[in-house]
Phi, psi and omega in degrees: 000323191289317175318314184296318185321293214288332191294312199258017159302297221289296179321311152336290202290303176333301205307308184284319150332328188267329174304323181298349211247017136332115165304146163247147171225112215260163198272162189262354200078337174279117206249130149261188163212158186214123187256178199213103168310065186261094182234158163100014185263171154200350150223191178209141169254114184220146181209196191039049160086033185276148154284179167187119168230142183267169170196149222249119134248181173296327176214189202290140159202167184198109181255151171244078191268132171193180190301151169273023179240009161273313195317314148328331183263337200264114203250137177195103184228167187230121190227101158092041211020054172220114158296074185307112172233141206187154174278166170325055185000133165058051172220147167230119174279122185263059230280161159289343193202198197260167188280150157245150198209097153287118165217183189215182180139139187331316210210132167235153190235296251203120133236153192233130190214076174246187171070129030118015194273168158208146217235125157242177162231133127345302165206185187303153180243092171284127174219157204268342130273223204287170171206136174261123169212132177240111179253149183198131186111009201082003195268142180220153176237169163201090191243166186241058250225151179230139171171157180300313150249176156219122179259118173258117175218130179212111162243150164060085173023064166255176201219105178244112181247125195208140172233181187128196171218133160217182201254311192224162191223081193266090180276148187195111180222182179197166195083190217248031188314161171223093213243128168245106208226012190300320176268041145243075204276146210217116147308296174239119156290113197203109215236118165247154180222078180260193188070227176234089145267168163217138170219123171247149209214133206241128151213169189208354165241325181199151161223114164253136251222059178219133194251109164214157184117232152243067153226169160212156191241131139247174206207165201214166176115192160250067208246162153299127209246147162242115192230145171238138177194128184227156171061229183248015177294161174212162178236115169219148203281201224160000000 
């Protein structure tokens, strides 16, 4: 027993040393915008509480509005065509308001959205394949998307409001997750859930179905429904 104390003692002390040892920076109020040469991107990665709105143009741009004496801590660089947006390594930002990050680009494939960040669109983002979104952390989207597939991943009480059109819709999300998806109507649908998520779904040919833990899915259309369900999960038509 005495081990353990001294073990999550020991842990206590670590975690808050690195927190502590983080800069804060409280933002001064003065909101700027700043723009940032960033081209050649299709996905994106943002973390540390950041916003973000996309938006499908002919070509690349990225604007930054945040307090101006932040605007210097807000790192947005392009690696491998993934647009990294993120504070500075070893700052902890303190903004008067929320951070905003404007980016623009032909075609989007991919967002990776953690730390408490959130992804809108500007207008629909049409693609000619798969298009991915991975939320985490409390991160949250509400998009407007078109593609043949769309792949949904939610962990840790994130939040996906997502409309448009597509053929197949594949959500996997765990944790206290939320997927809203009626104005994403789908031909085949394929939803897994644990912890206490909930998701809703449009499907018109097939839903396949699994719920477990205390979640539910529910769902509007005809589809064949394929269901798995354990613990306090549920599957239902609406």
């Amino acid at each position: 027993m005495k081990s353990v104390i001294i073990t999550s003692i020991a842990f206590l002390l670590v975690f808050s040393s690195c927190d502590f040892a983080r800069d804060k920076v409280r933002g001064n109020g003065e909101i700027k915008e700043e723009s940032r040469k960033e081209t050649g991107f299709s996905r994106v990665q943002v973390s540390g509480a950041i916003r973000v709105y996309a938006k499908q143009d002919s070509s690349w741009a990225v604007k930054v509005v945040a307090d101006a004496n932040l605007l210097s801590h807000i790192e947005t660089y392009t690696d491998d065509r993934t647009l990294v947006i993120r504070p500075e390594e070893g700052y902890k930002l303190d903004p008067s308001g929320s951070i905003k990050v404007y980016i623009s680009s032909p075609s989007f494939t991919d967002f990776d959205v953690s730390g408490a960040s959130e992804v809108n669109t500007e207008n629909r983002l049409s693609a000619a394949n798969a298009v991915t979104i991975e939320l985490s952390g409390a991160s949250k989207a509400e998009m407007d998307l078109k593609s043949p597939l769309i792949n949904v991943e939610l962990t840790g009480a994130s939040v996906a409001r997502l409309r448009g059109e597509t053929r197949d819709l594949d959500i996997d999300a765990s944790g206290a997750s939320k997927a809203f998806c009626y104005d994403l109507p789908s031909e085949k649908a394929t939803v897994s859930l644990s912890g206490a998520c909930s998701a809703e779904v449009m499907a018109s040919v097939q839903l396949k179905a699994d719920a477990s833990g205390a979640s539910h899915i529910r769902y509007k259309g005809s589809p064949e429904v394929n269901q798995s369900v354990s613990g306090a999960g549920s599957v239902t038509k609406e």
